[in-house]
Each structure stands twice: as C-alpha cells, then as structure tokens.
Short mmCIF file of C-alpha atoms in Angstrom, two decimals:
data_model
loop_
_atom_site.label_atom_id
_atom_site.label_comp_id
_atom_site.label_asym_id
_atom_site.label_seq_id
_atom_site.Cartn_x
_atom_site.Cartn_y
_atom_site.Cartn_z
CA UNK A 1 1.48 -34.79 -23.57
CA UNK A 2 3.79 -36.65 -25.80
CA UNK A 3 3.00 -39.84 -28.33
CA UNK A 4 4.19 -42.89 -27.79
CA UNK A 5 2.99 -44.44 -25.00
CA UNK A 6 0.80 -41.77 -23.51
CA UNK A 7 -0.22 -40.87 -26.97
CA UNK A 8 -4.07 -42.40 -26.29
CA UNK A 9 -4.69 -42.04 -22.95
CA UNK A 10 -3.73 -38.08 -22.95
CA UNK A 11 -5.60 -37.08 -25.82
CA UNK A 12 -8.40 -38.67 -25.03
CA UNK A 13 -8.04 -36.38 -21.72
CA UNK A 14 -7.40 -33.26 -23.84
CA UNK A 15 -10.42 -33.83 -25.97
CA UNK A 16 -12.48 -34.61 -22.81
CA UNK A 17 -11.38 -31.76 -20.92
CA UNK A 18 -12.07 -29.61 -24.29
CA UNK A 19 -15.94 -31.17 -24.78
CA UNK A 20 -16.45 -30.52 -21.30
CA UNK A 21 -16.28 -27.12 -20.75
CA UNK A 22 17.06 -22.21 -35.92
CA UNK A 23 20.22 -23.84 -35.26
CA UNK A 24 22.85 -26.29 -35.29
CA UNK A 25 22.85 -28.94 -37.65
CA UNK A 26 20.36 -30.26 -39.96
CA UNK A 27 18.61 -33.93 -39.25
CA UNK A 28 16.05 -36.17 -38.82
CA UNK A 29 16.90 -38.05 -35.54
CA UNK A 30 13.88 -39.30 -34.44
CA UNK A 31 11.64 -37.33 -36.26
CA UNK A 32 11.11 -37.85 -39.86
CA UNK A 33 11.13 -35.29 -42.63
CA UNK A 34 9.03 -36.14 -45.88
CA UNK A 35 11.90 -36.91 -48.83
CA UNK A 36 10.45 -34.45 -51.77
CA UNK A 37 13.08 -32.57 -53.56
CA UNK A 38 10.82 -29.00 -53.61
CA UNK A 39 7.72 -27.84 -53.27
CA UNK A 40 5.14 -27.79 -56.57
CA UNK A 41 5.44 -24.10 -58.45
CA UNK A 42 2.87 -21.75 -58.58
CA UNK A 43 0.05 -22.29 -60.98
CA UNK A 44 0.73 -21.18 -64.36
CA UNK A 45 -2.65 -18.77 -64.32
CA UNK A 46 -1.57 -17.02 -61.25
CA UNK A 47 -2.45 -13.89 -60.53
CA UNK A 48 -0.73 -11.23 -60.39
CA UNK A 49 -2.65 -7.88 -60.28
CA UNK A 50 -3.46 -5.71 -57.60
CA UNK A 51 -5.50 -7.04 -54.98
CA UNK A 52 -8.42 -4.56 -55.49
CA UNK A 53 -8.49 -6.03 -59.21
CA UNK A 54 -8.73 -9.93 -58.47
CA UNK A 55 -11.77 -11.83 -58.46
CA UNK A 56 -12.81 -11.82 -54.64
CA UNK A 57 -12.80 -15.16 -52.91
CA UNK A 58 -15.69 -17.53 -52.85
CA UNK A 59 -15.88 -20.62 -50.42
CA UNK A 60 -18.10 -21.99 -52.31
CA UNK A 61 -15.79 -22.50 -55.15
CA UNK A 62 -13.00 -24.31 -53.61
CA UNK A 63 -11.71 -27.42 -52.31
CA UNK A 64 -8.30 -27.66 -50.03
CA UNK A 65 -6.17 -30.47 -49.57
CA UNK A 66 -3.47 -31.20 -47.38
CA UNK A 67 -0.03 -32.28 -47.86
CA UNK A 68 2.57 -33.95 -45.34
CA UNK A 69 5.56 -31.71 -45.45
CA UNK A 70 7.33 -33.68 -41.69
CA UNK A 71 6.53 -35.76 -39.58
CA UNK A 72 7.33 -37.00 -36.05
CA UNK A 73 6.46 -34.54 -33.84
CA UNK A 74 5.70 -35.54 -30.42
CA UNK A 75 1.87 -32.71 -29.82
CA UNK A 76 2.95 -30.05 -31.94
CA UNK A 77 0.42 -27.42 -31.47
CA UNK A 78 2.20 -24.33 -32.87
CA UNK A 79 3.97 -23.69 -36.45
CA UNK A 80 5.24 -20.07 -37.27
CA UNK A 81 7.78 -18.55 -39.31
CA UNK A 82 10.52 -16.11 -37.36
CA UNK A 83 10.24 -13.29 -40.30
CA UNK A 84 14.48 -14.08 -40.73
CA UNK A 85 14.57 -14.46 -44.17
CA UNK A 86 16.04 -17.64 -43.32
CA UNK A 87 12.86 -19.72 -44.91
CA UNK A 88 12.38 -21.52 -41.48
CA UNK A 89 9.15 -23.10 -39.82
CA UNK A 90 9.50 -23.50 -36.16
CA UNK A 91 7.16 -26.27 -34.42
CA UNK A 92 6.46 -26.34 -30.86
CA UNK A 93 5.96 -29.67 -29.51
CA UNK A 94 3.44 -28.99 -25.93
CA UNK A 95 5.55 -31.41 -23.69
CA UNK A 96 8.21 -27.91 -23.94
CA UNK A 97 10.44 -28.41 -27.35
CA UNK A 98 10.84 -26.55 -30.37
CA UNK A 99 12.04 -27.40 -33.56
CA UNK A 100 13.09 -25.79 -36.44
CA UNK A 101 12.44 -27.14 -39.64
CA UNK A 102 14.31 -26.22 -43.24
CA UNK A 103 13.23 -27.35 -46.42
CA UNK A 104 11.40 -30.11 -45.16
CA UNK A 105 14.50 -31.14 -43.17
CA UNK A 106 14.02 -30.97 -39.09
CA UNK A 107 17.22 -29.27 -37.20
CA UNK A 108 19.09 -30.61 -34.69
CA UNK A 109 19.25 -30.20 -31.57
CA UNK A 110 15.70 -28.30 -30.53
CA UNK A 111 15.62 -24.66 -31.10
CA UNK A 112 14.59 -24.49 -27.63
CA UNK A 113 13.78 -26.85 -24.81
CA UNK A 114 11.85 -26.05 -21.71
CA UNK A 115 10.43 -28.98 -21.05
CA UNK A 116 12.07 -28.60 -17.48
CA UNK A 117 9.37 -25.55 -16.80
CA UNK A 118 6.14 -27.34 -18.35
CA UNK A 119 4.48 -30.51 -18.54
CA UNK A 120 2.21 -31.18 -21.25
CA UNK A 121 -0.84 -32.59 -20.63
CA UNK A 122 -4.22 -32.10 -20.86
CA UNK A 123 -4.61 -28.65 -21.49
CA UNK A 124 -1.39 -27.34 -20.06
CA UNK A 125 2.28 -27.23 -22.18
CA UNK A 126 4.38 -24.97 -24.17
CA UNK A 127 1.46 -23.63 -25.82
CA UNK A 128 2.57 -20.27 -28.02
CA UNK A 129 5.51 -18.49 -29.36
CA UNK A 130 5.75 -15.31 -31.85
CA UNK A 131 9.01 -13.61 -32.69
CA UNK A 132 9.60 -10.07 -32.16
CA UNK A 133 9.35 -7.93 -36.08
CA UNK A 134 12.34 -6.98 -35.60
CA UNK A 135 14.04 -10.73 -34.63
CA UNK A 136 16.26 -10.68 -37.79
CA UNK A 137 18.31 -8.19 -35.96
CA UNK A 138 17.38 -8.52 -31.90
CA UNK A 139 17.22 -12.68 -31.50
CA UNK A 140 14.28 -11.90 -29.25
CA UNK A 141 11.13 -14.52 -28.99
CA UNK A 142 7.83 -15.26 -26.77
CA UNK A 143 6.65 -18.29 -24.95
CA UNK A 144 3.68 -18.49 -23.44
CA UNK A 145 3.47 -21.65 -21.03
CA UNK A 146 1.72 -22.79 -18.15
CA UNK A 147 4.11 -23.70 -15.31
CA UNK A 148 4.90 -26.84 -13.13
CA UNK A 149 2.38 -25.45 -10.66
CA UNK A 150 -0.44 -25.12 -13.97
CA UNK A 151 -0.25 -20.88 -14.34
CA UNK A 152 0.00 -19.52 -17.38
CA UNK A 153 3.74 -17.31 -18.10
CA UNK A 154 4.92 -15.20 -20.50
CA UNK A 155 8.15 -15.20 -20.77
CA UNK A 156 11.23 -13.66 -23.48
CA UNK A 157 14.11 -14.94 -24.50
CA UNK A 158 17.22 -14.56 -26.75
CA UNK A 159 19.16 -16.25 -29.58
CA UNK A 160 22.65 -16.58 -28.08
CA UNK A 161 25.70 -15.12 -29.83
CA UNK A 162 26.87 -16.77 -32.77
CA UNK A 163 24.12 -19.02 -32.91
CA UNK A 164 20.74 -20.19 -34.58
CA UNK A 165 19.82 -21.65 -31.22
CA UNK A 166 17.72 -20.20 -28.16
CA UNK A 167 20.20 -19.14 -24.87
CA UNK A 168 18.17 -21.29 -22.77
CA UNK A 169 19.65 -18.80 -19.20
CA UNK A 170 17.98 -16.06 -21.10
CA UNK A 171 14.60 -16.63 -20.12
CA UNK A 172 13.21 -12.78 -18.65
CA UNK A 173 9.67 -13.77 -17.23
CA UNK A 174 6.88 -10.60 -18.09
CA UNK A 175 3.71 -11.84 -16.81
CA UNK A 176 2.91 -15.07 -14.39
CA UNK A 177 -1.29 -15.61 -13.98
CA UNK A 178 -2.24 -17.44 -11.25
CA UNK A 179 -4.68 -20.62 -13.17
CA UNK A 180 -7.80 -21.56 -11.11
CA UNK A 181 -8.07 -24.92 -12.78
CA UNK A 182 -6.05 -26.89 -15.40
CA UNK A 183 -8.31 -26.02 -18.44
CA UNK A 184 -8.80 -23.01 -20.89
CA UNK A 185 -5.30 -21.10 -20.53
CA UNK A 186 -5.88 -19.60 -24.14
CA UNK A 187 -1.63 -19.99 -25.27
CA UNK A 188 -1.75 -17.86 -28.47
CA UNK A 189 0.71 -15.07 -28.85
CA UNK A 190 1.39 -12.57 -32.07
CA UNK A 191 2.47 -9.29 -32.92
CA UNK A 192 0.01 -7.22 -34.45
CA UNK A 193 0.23 -4.52 -37.23
CA UNK A 194 0.79 -1.71 -34.46
CA UNK A 195 4.06 -4.11 -33.06
CA UNK A 196 2.23 -4.62 -29.53
CA UNK A 197 2.23 -8.18 -28.46
CA UNK A 198 -0.96 -9.42 -28.31
CA UNK A 199 -1.75 -12.76 -25.56
CA UNK A 200 -4.85 -14.74 -25.88
CA UNK A 201 -6.28 -15.93 -22.30
CA UNK A 202 -8.74 -18.35 -21.44
CA UNK A 203 -11.23 -17.53 -18.67
CA UNK A 204 -9.16 -19.86 -15.99
CA UNK A 205 -11.01 -23.51 -17.05
CA UNK A 206 -13.87 -25.82 -15.27
CA UNK A 207 -17.07 -25.13 -17.13
CA UNK A 208 -18.93 -22.20 -17.47
CA UNK A 209 -17.03 -19.77 -16.28
CA UNK A 210 -18.21 -20.76 -12.85
CA UNK A 211 -15.89 -17.48 -11.30
CA UNK A 212 -17.07 -15.11 -14.04
CA UNK A 213 -13.78 -13.88 -15.19
CA UNK A 214 -14.68 -12.80 -19.00
CA UNK A 215 -16.57 -10.59 -18.03
CA UNK A 216 -15.07 -9.49 -14.59
CA UNK A 217 -12.23 -6.07 -15.54
CA UNK A 218 -10.14 -6.88 -12.77
CA UNK A 219 -8.33 -10.56 -13.82
CA UNK A 220 -6.17 -11.41 -17.09
CA UNK A 221 -8.20 -14.50 -17.58
CA UNK A 222 -10.76 -14.36 -20.45
CA UNK A 223 -9.21 -11.17 -22.29
CA UNK A 224 -6.90 -10.63 -25.27
CA UNK A 225 -3.99 -8.53 -23.61
CA UNK A 226 -1.80 -5.83 -25.26
CA UNK A 227 1.87 -5.14 -24.26
CA UNK A 228 4.66 -3.29 -25.00
CA UNK A 229 7.48 -5.20 -25.18
CA UNK A 230 9.95 -3.13 -26.09
CA UNK A 231 9.42 -0.48 -22.81
CA UNK A 232 8.49 -0.24 -19.11
CA UNK A 233 5.43 0.97 -17.05
CA UNK A 234 6.33 1.85 -13.33
CA UNK A 235 7.73 -1.27 -11.86
CA UNK A 236 5.98 -3.85 -14.79
CA UNK A 237 8.88 -5.41 -17.68
CA UNK A 238 6.40 -4.34 -20.23
CA UNK A 239 4.70 -1.38 -21.67
CA UNK A 240 1.26 -0.61 -21.38
CA UNK A 241 -0.22 0.83 -24.41
CA UNK A 242 -1.65 4.09 -23.91
CA UNK A 243 -4.29 3.52 -26.06
CA UNK A 244 -5.39 0.09 -24.05
CA UNK A 245 -9.15 0.75 -22.96
CA UNK A 246 -8.65 0.46 -19.36
CA UNK A 247 -5.60 2.34 -19.35
CA UNK A 248 -4.77 4.32 -15.68
CA UNK A 249 -9.13 3.54 -15.74
CA UNK A 250 -11.13 0.87 -13.95
CA UNK A 251 -9.62 -2.52 -15.11
CA UNK A 252 -6.62 -3.70 -15.63
CA UNK A 253 -4.42 -1.58 -17.84
CA UNK A 254 -3.29 -4.92 -19.86
CA UNK A 255 -7.20 -5.78 -21.05
CA UNK A 256 -7.60 -5.14 -24.81
CA UNK A 257 -10.52 -7.10 -25.32
CA UNK A 258 -12.30 -9.50 -23.43
CA UNK A 259 -15.57 -12.06 -22.85
CA UNK A 260 -13.55 -14.93 -24.47
CA UNK A 261 -13.63 -17.98 -22.69
CA UNK A 262 -10.88 -20.43 -24.47
CA UNK A 263 -9.54 -18.46 -27.47
CA UNK A 264 -7.56 -21.07 -28.89
CA UNK A 265 -5.68 -19.44 -32.08
CA UNK A 266 -5.44 -15.89 -32.96
CA UNK A 267 -4.34 -13.81 -36.21
CA UNK A 268 -4.07 -10.64 -37.85
CA UNK A 269 -4.39 -9.98 -41.11
CA UNK A 270 -3.32 -6.68 -42.16
CA UNK A 271 -5.77 -4.46 -40.45
CA UNK A 272 -8.25 -7.15 -39.03
CA UNK A 273 -7.67 -9.32 -35.96
CA UNK A 274 -9.82 -13.17 -35.91
CA UNK A 275 -9.89 -15.19 -33.12
CA UNK A 276 -11.28 -18.58 -32.17
CA UNK A 277 -13.46 -18.97 -28.92
CA UNK A 278 -13.73 -22.69 -28.09
CA UNK A 279 -17.39 -23.66 -27.11
CA UNK A 280 -19.00 -25.12 -24.08
CA UNK A 281 -21.72 -27.12 -24.68
CA UNK A 282 -22.84 -26.03 -27.84
CA UNK A 283 -21.29 -23.45 -30.07
CA UNK A 284 -17.59 -22.23 -31.54
CA UNK A 285 -17.44 -19.44 -32.70
CA UNK A 286 -15.19 -16.61 -35.13
CA UNK A 287 -14.52 -13.81 -34.12
CA UNK A 288 -13.77 -10.82 -36.73
CA UNK A 289 -12.76 -7.21 -35.55
CA UNK A 290 -10.54 -4.48 -36.88
CA UNK A 291 -7.09 -4.42 -34.93
CA UNK A 292 -7.61 -1.20 -34.19
CA UNK A 293 -10.57 -1.54 -32.20
CA UNK A 294 -10.28 -1.64 -28.52
CA UNK A 295 -12.72 -2.23 -25.30
CA UNK A 296 -14.59 -5.73 -27.55
CA UNK A 297 -17.01 -7.39 -25.56
CA UNK A 298 -17.29 -11.03 -27.28
CA UNK A 299 -19.86 -11.99 -24.72
CA UNK A 300 -18.88 -14.83 -23.14
CA UNK A 301 -20.62 -16.09 -20.60
CA UNK A 302 -23.37 -13.64 -21.09
CA UNK A 303 -23.51 -15.54 -24.55
CA UNK A 304 -22.26 -18.65 -25.94
CA UNK A 305 -21.46 -18.06 -29.62
CA UNK A 306 -25.47 -16.23 -30.48
CA UNK A 307 -27.50 -17.74 -28.20
CA UNK A 308 -27.54 -16.53 -24.03
CA UNK A 309 -25.87 -19.36 -21.70
CA UNK A 310 -27.23 -19.15 -18.62
CA UNK A 311 -30.33 -17.25 -18.93
CA UNK A 312 -32.97 -16.30 -21.90
CA UNK A 313 -33.53 -13.79 -22.59
CA UNK A 314 -30.08 -12.21 -22.12
CA UNK A 315 -28.83 -8.63 -22.05
CA UNK A 316 -26.38 -8.46 -25.43
CA UNK A 317 -25.71 -4.20 -25.30
CA UNK A 318 -22.79 -3.89 -26.31
CA UNK A 319 -21.63 -7.36 -26.89
CA UNK A 320 -19.62 -7.72 -29.92
CA UNK A 321 -21.69 -10.78 -32.19
CA UNK A 322 -19.21 -13.56 -33.59
CA UNK A 323 -18.83 -13.78 -37.24
CA UNK A 324 -19.55 -17.14 -37.67
CA UNK A 325 -20.76 -19.73 -35.47
CA UNK A 326 -21.28 -23.76 -35.87
CA UNK A 327 -22.70 -26.71 -33.86
CA UNK A 328 -21.35 -29.24 -32.50
CA UNK A 329 -22.91 -31.74 -34.65
CA UNK A 330 -19.73 -30.62 -36.93
CA UNK A 331 -17.15 -30.95 -34.23
CA UNK A 332 -16.31 -29.71 -30.31
CA UNK A 333 -13.33 -27.70 -30.57
CA UNK A 334 -12.77 -24.73 -32.79
CA UNK A 335 -9.29 -23.87 -33.80
CA UNK A 336 -8.92 -20.52 -35.45
CA UNK A 337 -7.32 -19.89 -38.50
CA UNK A 338 -5.58 -17.78 -41.11
CA UNK A 339 -6.54 -15.74 -43.93
CA UNK A 340 -4.33 -16.61 -47.19
CA UNK A 341 -2.18 -14.58 -48.92
CA UNK A 342 0.66 -17.23 -50.56
CA UNK A 343 1.31 -17.14 -53.91
CA UNK A 344 1.34 -20.99 -54.57
CA UNK A 345 -2.49 -20.77 -54.98
CA UNK A 346 -4.14 -17.63 -55.91
CA UNK A 347 -7.73 -19.10 -55.95
CA UNK A 348 -7.28 -18.99 -51.93
CA UNK A 349 -6.37 -15.84 -52.06
CA UNK A 350 -8.80 -13.79 -49.49
CA UNK A 351 -10.22 -16.48 -47.92
CA UNK A 352 -10.11 -17.42 -43.68
CA UNK A 353 -9.43 -20.54 -43.08
CA UNK A 354 -10.19 -22.55 -39.85
CA UNK A 355 -10.33 -25.77 -38.64
CA UNK A 356 -12.48 -28.02 -35.57
CA UNK A 357 -9.63 -29.63 -33.74
CA UNK A 358 -12.09 -33.41 -33.35
CA UNK A 359 -13.96 -33.58 -36.23
CA UNK A 360 -11.07 -32.14 -38.45
CA UNK A 361 -13.35 -30.26 -40.96
CA UNK A 362 -12.00 -27.07 -42.39
CA UNK A 363 -13.88 -24.39 -43.67
CA UNK A 364 -13.20 -20.75 -45.04
CA UNK A 365 -15.04 -18.26 -45.82
CA UNK A 366 -13.99 -14.45 -47.41
CA UNK A 367 -11.88 -12.21 -45.18
CA UNK A 368 -14.21 -9.20 -45.69
CA UNK A 369 -15.86 -11.69 -43.28
CA UNK A 370 -19.54 -11.48 -46.08
CA UNK A 371 -21.21 -14.53 -47.20
CA UNK A 372 -20.68 -17.09 -44.15
CA UNK A 373 -18.64 -19.74 -43.82
CA UNK A 374 -18.12 -23.02 -45.91
CA UNK A 375 -16.74 -26.42 -45.66
CA UNK A 376 -13.76 -27.16 -47.98
CA UNK A 377 -11.94 -30.67 -46.58
CA UNK A 378 -12.84 -33.08 -44.26
CA UNK A 379 -9.01 -34.13 -43.15
CA UNK A 380 -10.00 -36.51 -40.28
CA UNK A 381 -6.88 -35.00 -38.59
CA UNK A 382 -7.04 -33.57 -35.35
CA UNK A 383 -5.78 -30.48 -36.29
CA UNK A 384 -4.46 -28.37 -33.13
CA UNK A 385 -3.03 -24.96 -34.94
CA UNK A 386 -2.30 -23.02 -38.49
CA UNK A 387 0.67 -21.44 -38.85
CA UNK A 388 2.55 -19.07 -41.80
CA UNK A 389 5.54 -19.45 -43.60
CA UNK A 390 7.34 -15.97 -44.89
CA UNK A 391 5.70 -15.98 -48.43
CA UNK A 392 1.95 -16.41 -46.76
CA UNK A 393 1.28 -20.28 -47.71
CA UNK A 394 -0.51 -21.90 -44.85
CA UNK A 395 0.08 -25.48 -42.14
CA UNK A 396 -1.81 -27.29 -40.19
CA UNK A 397 -0.25 -29.40 -36.82
CA UNK A 398 -1.63 -32.71 -36.26
CA UNK A 399 -1.29 -33.28 -32.80
CA UNK A 400 -2.71 -36.56 -32.82
CA UNK A 401 -0.39 -38.09 -35.57
CA UNK A 402 2.39 -35.21 -35.43
CA UNK A 403 2.45 -34.63 -38.76
CA UNK A 404 2.68 -30.82 -40.36
CA UNK A 405 0.56 -30.28 -43.26
CA UNK A 406 0.87 -27.66 -45.81
CA UNK A 407 -3.10 -26.13 -47.45
CA UNK A 408 -3.10 -26.06 -51.11
CA UNK A 409 -5.91 -25.94 -53.46
CA UNK A 410 -7.26 -28.92 -54.95
#
C-alpha cells in the first residue's frame, strides 16, 4: 500500500478485508517533519516516588491528546526504538521501507529497503520490526513481511560495519510460513523479558478460520510463537526454548500460545504480555497474561471475544477469556497498545492504551487489568500501531495520513 494515487483504493481494500474476516545524513526528503525546537518539559508535578507509592492509574480520570511529530510517511505500520541510546525512532512503511527518525527529522537514506521482496497492499507487506536486546553491540534486528507470493517471512538483518544503516545483503531467513489466503497475516515481532523473540501470526485468513488453524497445534498459523534467535536447534536456524509448551511433545515446538484470529500488535510490560486480537463480525478483544504463562488457548474460533462463535453453547473449558472487549458499534479492528512508563505525563503512568483502526477511538485501562477500559480520546485517525521511545513515551502511527503522533495528557 502506498499513498498518493493509490491511497483511497488501497486503504478501502484494507479496511474491507479486516472487517470481512539510523544512518546517513539527516534530511526531510519527501517526508515532511514538524518544526518544533524541543519536546515539552516534564510536568512540574511529576511524581518521582517509587512505583509502589504512586496513586494507581485511574482511566476515568484522564484524557489524552496527540501531537504530530513527523508526517509524509507512506502507510506507516510500526514505530519503535532500537534501545541503543541513540534517541532514534524507527518507522516501518508497509511497502518495505524502514526510516530512522531523530529529533523530528527523517534520516536519509532509508535504514532498510526490502521493497523488492514484498508488496504493500491490503493486509500484506512489511508488517513487523524488532531490535535485538543487544542491538547496540551486535547490530542485529528482525523483520516480518509477506513475500512476493504472499507467504510470511521472518528474517534477521544486520547493520553495515561503520554505518548506521542496515546491510541489505545480510538477510538470514529464520521462518517461512505458507499463507493460504492474503489476509490475517499478524506480523508483530517483540522480544520478551526472557530475551526470546515472539512472533504473532494470524489464522491464515478468509473468514471464520475455515481451515481450523487457530485451534490446530500442527500449524504455526493463529499462534504466538517463541524462538531463540541466539542459538540453533537441529536443522533449524533458531533455537527452541526448553520451556516452550509443545517442545518435544505433540504440536509445533515454536508455539507459545494459540487460538488467535489476527493478533494485531503485542507488547510486554515488565512481566506481562498484552495481545490485541482482531475480531470477526462482532467483537474486538484485548488479552492480558503473565509473560511466563505458556500454552494459553485464547479461544478462536470456538469463541469470538467472550461469545461462542459458531455454536451456542460451546465448550469453554481451558480457554482464557479476554481482559477487555468492545463491539463493532465502537470500531471494527483493534490495534493493541502499550503501557505508559514515560516521564512526561505521570498521570498516565500504569495505563494501558489501545485503539481501533476504524473508529480512531483510544481506550485506557489499568495495567493490572482491573476496572475495565474507558475511552480517553476520539482521534478520528486510522491508528495502525503504538510504539515506545527509549524513555517510555508512547507514539502512534496513522496509516491514512502518514503521520507519527505522540500521546500526551490533556
């Protein structure tokens, strides 16, 4: 997908599919940056007391707004940081480009260009990016894209020696997953607190999971995978952690959790895993679980959210219900978020923020998962992803406008 002449038709196609089923010199190039000399100072009322002494987050007591920090990107799907003390953000475009962003200036040329390996259209393209926890010293990072025949590829790249750019020729493919349909590709990549790489995969697409992939343990589709990128197992280019729930048992060794339809964005907050899973016809869901809990069955396609999907009643035994749901009167495609741990807005600390791609609503709920979610903003934007900078401030990508936004208290 790209903007310009293809903007309207491509984005409408993407929406219909979802509902139906740094380097170089600094410069703006064709990407407009927002001239602002410095970020706002932390609130003078900032609470620097230990976390256990702070007031708990109360979603009903806050409202948030957004501020554009950069614009002109084409279908941005990811914003994240490398954890390398550089202060850079990285923006992933669906068509296959990754750009560095420092101090609201886009860094030219692109950090990585894989546009020859993928085509951004509808729900396909370059969908995920994660930097190795030791990226500052080893220069390794990982991407998730659909290749030119539509299959999922998870690959490792490295930065060029003596450069802040990626070496385009350094690709090492870790995983290739055949996709039966062009939608529900998942795509999120995140390193967990255990140092392993987590890969979110959709159920393979179409609608209603016709192949039963969500509940099948013989396929990698409809799953959360967990692999060790620092070792190898037998003939695999990655290792299988010993405590993966199906390692050396019935089921694919890589599986960490299952029963997912189209997990659109996952995140870790300390020792907690959050998953936003896009619903079918009626319900969107947010899942929360201890990061150390293996083998969770999130229920698709036995249930959609909290409701039985195809038959009533249905067998819910062993299923983990979502911590929050909302109906299609409030949106049509959940965008999973992050817990705020920044310094600029202490009143937001401990709040998990997520959105809906179709409605642009932003919700907040306590990181403890109690008390339910409250709408805290009506952005009118196509929020496609959340991400953090190195200080814990939260950002969002707007797929339609190409803007990168920072979340702030109002």
